[in-house]
Amino acid sequence: MYIGALTLDILLGDVHSLKQKRSVVRPLIAEVLRRFPAVAVAETGHLDLHRRSEIGVAVVSATASNCDEVLRACERLVAFHPEIELLSARHRLFNEDED
C-alpha cells in the first residue's frame, strides 16, 4: 500500500478579504473532488491570510506509480486555474514498509 501526499502553495489573484478567498478556494477544492473522487483534499495552511492558501491532497493506492499519476493530475488541474498562481508543489510518497 502506498500513500501519496501533495501540498500546493498558491497565491490568489484579486482577493481582498477572507470571504473572497473562500469564494475562490472552495470551488477549487470541489472541482478536485469532483474530478478525482478517490482523493482527500482540504485547505491545510495559510488560513488567516487572504491572498495565500495551502491545499493538501492525499491518495491511497496499491502502486507508487498510480499515486504519482493521480497527484500530478491534481497538481495540473489546480495549476491551470487563471485566478491563482501555483507557487510550489511538494509530492511525498509513503510506503507501509517504512517506519
JSON list of N, CA, C and O in Angstrom, two decimals, residues 34-66:
[
{"chain": "A", "resi": 34, "resn": "ARG", "atom": "N", "xyz": [-14.54, 16.53, -7.44]},
{"chain": "A", "resi": 34, "resn": "ARG", "atom": "CA", "xyz": [-15.44, 16.09, -8.50]},
{"chain": "A", "resi": 34, "resn": "ARG", "atom": "C", "xyz": [-14.68, 15.30, -9.57]},
{"chain": "A", "resi": 34, "resn": "ARG", "atom": "O", "xyz": [-15.13, 14.27, -10.05]},
{"chain": "A", "resi": 35, "resn": "ARG", "atom": "N", "xyz": [-13.49, 15.78, -9.93]},
{"chain": "A", "resi": 35, "resn": "ARG", "atom": "CA", "xyz": [-12.70, 15.12, -10.98]},
{"chain": "A", "resi": 35, "resn": "ARG", "atom": "C", "xyz": [-11.97, 13.88, -10.47]},
{"chain": "A", "resi": 35, "resn": "ARG", "atom": "O", "xyz": [-11.70, 12.96, -11.24]},
{"chain": "A", "resi": 36, "resn": "PHE", "atom": "N", "xyz": [-11.62, 13.88, -9.17]},
{"chain": "A", "resi": 36, "resn": "PHE", "atom": "CA", "xyz": [-10.89, 12.76, -8.57]},
{"chain": "A", "resi": 36, "resn": "PHE", "atom": "C", "xyz": [-11.58, 12.36, -7.27]},
{"chain": "A", "resi": 36, "resn": "PHE", "atom": "O", "xyz": [-11.12, 12.71, -6.18]},
{"chain": "A", "resi": 37, "resn": "PRO", "atom": "N", "xyz": [-12.67, 11.61, -7.35]},
{"chain": "A", "resi": 37, "resn": "PRO", "atom": "CA", "xyz": [-13.44, 11.30, -6.14]},
{"chain": "A", "resi": 37, "resn": "PRO", "atom": "C", "xyz": [-12.72, 10.41, -5.14]},
{"chain": "A", "resi": 37, "resn": "PRO", "atom": "O", "xyz": [-13.13, 10.31, -3.99]},
{"chain": "A", "resi": 38, "resn": "ALA", "atom": "N", "xyz": [-11.62, 9.77, -5.53]},
{"chain": "A", "resi": 38, "resn": "ALA", "atom": "CA", "xyz": [-10.91, 8.87, -4.63]},
{"chain": "A", "resi": 38, "resn": "ALA", "atom": "C", "xyz": [-9.84, 9.58, -3.79]},
{"chain": "A", "resi": 38, "resn": "ALA", "atom": "O", "xyz": [-9.16, 8.94, -3.01]},
{"chain": "A", "resi": 39, "resn": "VAL", "atom": "N", "xyz": [-9.69, 10.90, -3.95]},
{"chain": "A", "resi": 39, "resn": "VAL", "atom": "CA", "xyz": [-8.69, 11.62, -3.17]},
{"chain": "A", "resi": 39, "resn": "VAL", "atom": "C", "xyz": [-9.35, 12.36, -2.01]},
{"chain": "A", "resi": 39, "resn": "VAL", "atom": "O", "xyz": [-10.55, 12.60, -2.02]},
{"chain": "A", "resi": 40, "resn": "ALA", "atom": "N", "xyz": [-8.53, 12.70, -1.04]},
{"chain": "A", "resi": 40, "resn": "ALA", "atom": "CA", "xyz": [-8.96, 13.58, 0.04]},
{"chain": "A", "resi": 40, "resn": "ALA", "atom": "C", "xyz": [-8.27, 14.92, -0.21]},
{"chain": "A", "resi": 40, "resn": "ALA", "atom": "O", "xyz": [-7.08, 14.95, -0.53]},
{"chain": "A", "resi": 41, "resn": "VAL", "atom": "N", "xyz": [-9.01, 16.01, -0.07]},
{"chain": "A", "resi": 41, "resn": "VAL", "atom": "CA", "xyz": [-8.43, 17.33, -0.33]},
{"chain": "A", "resi": 41, "resn": "VAL", "atom": "C", "xyz": [-9.02, 18.33, 0.65]},
{"chain": "A", "resi": 41, "resn": "VAL", "atom": "O", "xyz": [-10.20, 18.26, 0.99]},
{"chain": "A", "resi": 42, "resn": "ALA", "atom": "N", "xyz": [-8.17, 19.26, 1.12]},
{"chain": "A", "resi": 42, "resn": "ALA", "atom": "CA", "xyz": [-8.61, 20.27, 2.08]},
{"chain": "A", "resi": 42, "resn": "ALA", "atom": "C", "xyz": [-7.65, 21.45, 2.06]},
{"chain": "A", "resi": 42, "resn": "ALA", "atom": "O", "xyz": [-6.48, 21.31, 1.66]},
{"chain": "A", "resi": 43, "resn": "GLU", "atom": "N", "xyz": [-8.13, 22.59, 2.52]},
{"chain": "A", "resi": 43, "resn": "GLU", "atom": "CA", "xyz": [-7.25, 23.73, 2.74]},
{"chain": "A", "resi": 43, "resn": "GLU", "atom": "C", "xyz": [-6.52, 23.46, 4.05]},
{"chain": "A", "resi": 43, "resn": "GLU", "atom": "O", "xyz": [-7.14, 23.25, 5.09]},
{"chain": "A", "resi": 44, "resn": "THR", "atom": "N", "xyz": [-5.19, 23.43, 4.00]},
{"chain": "A", "resi": 44, "resn": "THR", "atom": "CA", "xyz": [-4.42, 22.99, 5.15]},
{"chain": "A", "resi": 44, "resn": "THR", "atom": "C", "xyz": [-3.51, 24.05, 5.75]},
{"chain": "A", "resi": 44, "resn": "THR", "atom": "O", "xyz": [-2.91, 23.82, 6.80]},
{"chain": "A", "resi": 45, "resn": "GLY", "atom": "N", "xyz": [-3.38, 25.19, 5.11]},
{"chain": "A", "resi": 45, "resn": "GLY", "atom": "CA", "xyz": [-2.48, 26.20, 5.65]},
{"chain": "A", "resi": 45, "resn": "GLY", "atom": "C", "xyz": [-2.81, 27.59, 5.17]},
{"chain": "A", "resi": 45, "resn": "GLY", "atom": "O", "xyz": [-3.63, 27.78, 4.27]},
{"chain": "A", "resi": 46, "resn": "HIS", "atom": "N", "xyz": [-2.15, 28.58, 5.79]},
{"chain": "A", "resi": 46, "resn": "HIS", "atom": "CA", "xyz": [-2.35, 30.00, 5.49]},
{"chain": "A", "resi": 46, "resn": "HIS", "atom": "C", "xyz": [-3.82, 30.39, 5.67]},
{"chain": "A", "resi": 46, "resn": "HIS", "atom": "O", "xyz": [-4.37, 31.17, 4.89]},
{"chain": "A", "resi": 47, "resn": "LEU", "atom": "N", "xyz": [-4.43, 29.85, 6.70]},
{"chain": "A", "resi": 47, "resn": "LEU", "atom": "CA", "xyz": [-5.86, 30.05, 6.90]},
{"chain": "A", "resi": 47, "resn": "LEU", "atom": "C", "xyz": [-6.22, 31.50, 7.25]},
{"chain": "A", "resi": 47, "resn": "LEU", "atom": "O", "xyz": [-7.33, 31.94, 6.98]},
{"chain": "A", "resi": 48, "resn": "ASP", "atom": "N", "xyz": [-5.28, 32.23, 7.83]},
{"chain": "A", "resi": 48, "resn": "ASP", "atom": "CA", "xyz": [-5.57, 33.61, 8.23]},
{"chain": "A", "resi": 48, "resn": "ASP", "atom": "C", "xyz": [-5.08, 34.64, 7.23]},
{"chain": "A", "resi": 48, "resn": "ASP", "atom": "O", "xyz": [-5.25, 35.84, 7.44]},
{"chain": "A", "resi": 49, "resn": "LEU", "atom": "N", "xyz": [-4.48, 34.22, 6.13]},
{"chain": "A", "resi": 49, "resn": "LEU", "atom": "CA", "xyz": [-4.01, 35.14, 5.09]},
{"chain": "A", "resi": 49, "resn": "LEU", "atom": "C", "xyz": [-5.02, 35.15, 3.94]},
{"chain": "A", "resi": 49, "resn": "LEU", "atom": "O", "xyz": [-5.48, 34.10, 3.51]},
{"chain": "A", "resi": 50, "resn": "HIS", "atom": "N", "xyz": [-5.35, 36.32, 3.44]},
{"chain": "A", "resi": 50, "resn": "HIS", "atom": "CA", "xyz": [-6.39, 36.37, 2.40]},
{"chain": "A", "resi": 50, "resn": "HIS", "atom": "C", "xyz": [-5.86, 36.18, 0.98]},
{"chain": "A", "resi": 50, "resn": "HIS", "atom": "O", "xyz": [-6.63, 35.89, 0.09]},
{"chain": "A", "resi": 51, "resn": "ARG", "atom": "N", "xyz": [-4.55, 36.30, 0.74]},
{"chain": "A", "resi": 51, "resn": "ARG", "atom": "CA", "xyz": [-4.04, 36.12, -0.62]},
{"chain": "A", "resi": 51, "resn": "ARG", "atom": "C", "xyz": [-3.24, 34.85, -0.81]},
{"chain": "A", "resi": 51, "resn": "ARG", "atom": "O", "xyz": [-2.76, 34.58, -1.90]},
{"chain": "A", "resi": 52, "resn": "ARG", "atom": "N", "xyz": [-3.08, 34.06, 0.25]},
{"chain": "A", "resi": 52, "resn": "ARG", "atom": "CA", "xyz": [-2.33, 32.82, 0.16]},
{"chain": "A", "resi": 52, "resn": "ARG", "atom": "C", "xyz": [-3.18, 31.66, 0.66]},
{"chain": "A", "resi": 52, "resn": "ARG", "atom": "O", "xyz": [-4.04, 31.85, 1.52]},
{"chain": "A", "resi": 53, "resn": "SER", "atom": "N", "xyz": [-2.91, 30.49, 0.13]},
{"chain": "A", "resi": 53, "resn": "SER", "atom": "CA", "xyz": [-3.59, 29.29, 0.60]},
{"chain": "A", "resi": 53, "resn": "SER", "atom": "C", "xyz": [-2.67, 28.10, 0.41]},
{"chain": "A", "resi": 53, "resn": "SER", "atom": "O", "xyz": [-1.84, 28.09, -0.51]},
{"chain": "A", "resi": 54, "resn": "GLU", "atom": "N", "xyz": [-2.83, 27.12, 1.26]},
{"chain": "A", "resi": 54, "resn": "GLU", "atom": "CA", "xyz": [-2.15, 25.84, 1.09]},
{"chain": "A", "resi": 54, "resn": "GLU", "atom": "C", "xyz": [-3.22, 24.78, 1.00]},
{"chain": "A", "resi": 54, "resn": "GLU", "atom": "O", "xyz": [-4.12, 24.72, 1.84]},
{"chain": "A", "resi": 55, "resn": "ILE", "atom": "N", "xyz": [-3.14, 23.97, -0.04]},
{"chain": "A", "resi": 55, "resn": "ILE", "atom": "CA", "xyz": [-4.11, 22.91, -0.26]},
{"chain": "A", "resi": 55, "resn": "ILE", "atom": "C", "xyz": [-3.37, 21.58, -0.19]},
{"chain": "A", "resi": 55, "resn": "ILE", "atom": "O", "xyz": [-2.32, 21.40, -0.82]},
{"chain": "A", "resi": 56, "resn": "GLY", "atom": "N", "xyz": [-3.93, 20.66, 0.60]},
{"chain": "A", "resi": 56, "resn": "GLY", "atom": "CA", "xyz": [-3.35, 19.33, 0.73]},
{"chain": "A", "resi": 56, "resn": "GLY", "atom": "C", "xyz": [-4.22, 18.30, 0.04]},
{"chain": "A", "resi": 56, "resn": "GLY", "atom": "O", "xyz": [-5.45, 18.34, 0.13]},
{"chain": "A", "resi": 57, "resn": "VAL", "atom": "N", "xyz": [-3.58, 17.38, -0.67]},
{"chain": "A", "resi": 57, "resn": "VAL", "atom": "CA", "xyz": [-4.27, 16.31, -1.38]},
{"chain": "A", "resi": 57, "resn": "VAL", "atom": "C", "xyz": [-3.62, 15.00, -0.96]},
{"chain": "A", "resi": 57, "resn": "VAL", "atom": "O", "xyz": [-2.39, 14.91, -0.87]},
{"chain": "A", "resi": 58, "resn": "ALA", "atom": "N", "xyz": [-4.42, 13.97, -0.69]},
{"chain": "A", "resi": 58, "resn": "ALA", "atom": "CA", "xyz": [-3.89, 12.66, -0.32]},
{"chain": "A", "resi": 58, "resn": "ALA", "atom": "C", "xyz": [-4.61, 11.58, -1.11]},
{"chain": "A", "resi": 58, "resn": "ALA", "atom": "O", "xyz": [-5.80, 11.70, -1.41]},
{"chain": "A", "resi": 59, "resn": "VAL", "atom": "N", "xyz": [-3.87, 10.52, -1.43]},
{"chain": "A", "resi": 59, "resn": "VAL", "atom": "CA", "xyz": [-4.43, 9.39, -2.16]},
{"chain": "A", "resi": 59, "resn": "VAL", "atom": "C", "xyz": [-3.77, 8.11, -1.65]},
{"chain": "A", "resi": 59, "resn": "VAL", "atom": "O", "xyz": [-2.61, 8.12, -1.26]},
{"chain": "A", "resi": 60, "resn": "VAL", "atom": "N", "xyz": [-4.53, 7.03, -1.65]},
{"chain": "A", "resi": 60, "resn": "VAL", "atom": "CA", "xyz": [-4.03, 5.71, -1.27]},
{"chain": "A", "resi": 60, "resn": "VAL", "atom": "C", "xyz": [-4.17, 4.81, -2.48]},
{"chain": "A", "resi": 60, "resn": "VAL", "atom": "O", "xyz": [-5.20, 4.79, -3.14]},
{"chain": "A", "resi": 61, "resn": "SER", "atom": "N", "xyz": [-3.10, 4.04, -2.75]},
{"chain": "A", "resi": 61, "resn": "SER", "atom": "CA", "xyz": [-3.12, 3.17, -3.92]},
{"chain": "A", "resi": 61, "resn": "SER", "atom": "C", "xyz": [-2.25, 1.94, -3.69]},
{"chain": "A", "resi": 61, "resn": "SER", "atom": "O", "xyz": [-1.41, 1.92, -2.80]},
{"chain": "A", "resi": 62, "resn": "ALA", "atom": "N", "xyz": [-2.44, 0.95, -4.53]},
{"chain": "A", "resi": 62, "resn": "ALA", "atom": "CA", "xyz": [-1.64, -0.27, -4.45]},
{"chain": "A", "resi": 62, "resn": "ALA", "atom": "C", "xyz": [-0.27, -0.09, -5.08]},
{"chain": "A", "resi": 62, "resn": "ALA", "atom": "O", "xyz": [0.67, -0.82, -4.77]},
{"chain": "A", "resi": 63, "resn": "THR", "atom": "N", "xyz": [-0.13, 0.91, -5.96]},
{"chain": "A", "resi": 63, "resn": "THR", "atom": "CA", "xyz": [1.15, 1.11, -6.64]},
{"chain": "A", "resi": 63, "resn": "THR", "atom": "C", "xyz": [1.62, 2.56, -6.48]},
{"chain": "A", "resi": 63, "resn": "THR", "atom": "O", "xyz": [0.82, 3.50, -6.44]},
{"chain": "A", "resi": 64, "resn": "ALA", "atom": "N", "xyz": [2.93, 2.71, -6.44]},
{"chain": "A", "resi": 64, "resn": "ALA", "atom": "CA", "xyz": [3.52, 4.04, -6.33]},
{"chain": "A", "resi": 64, "resn": "ALA", "atom": "C", "xyz": [3.26, 4.86, -7.60]},
{"chain": "A", "resi": 64, "resn": "ALA", "atom": "O", "xyz": [3.01, 6.06, -7.53]},
{"chain": "A", "resi": 65, "resn": "SER", "atom": "N", "xyz": [3.29, 4.21, -8.74]},
{"chain": "A", "resi": 65, "resn": "SER", "atom": "CA", "xyz": [3.09, 4.94, -9.99]},
{"chain": "A", "resi": 65, "resn": "SER", "atom": "C", "xyz": [1.68, 5.50, -10.09]},
{"chain": "A", "resi": 65, "resn": "SER", "atom": "O", "xyz": [1.49, 6.61, -10.61]},
{"chain": "A", "resi": 66, "resn": "ASN", "atom": "N", "xyz": [0.69, 4.78, -9.60]},
{"chain": "A", "resi": 66, "resn": "ASN", "atom": "CA", "xyz": [-0.68, 5.30, -9.62]},
{"chain": "A", "resi": 66, "resn": "ASN", "atom": "C", "xyz": [-0.82, 6.50, -8.69]},
{"chain": "A", "resi": 66, "resn": "ASN", "atom": "O", "xyz": [-1.47, 7.49, -9.04]}
]
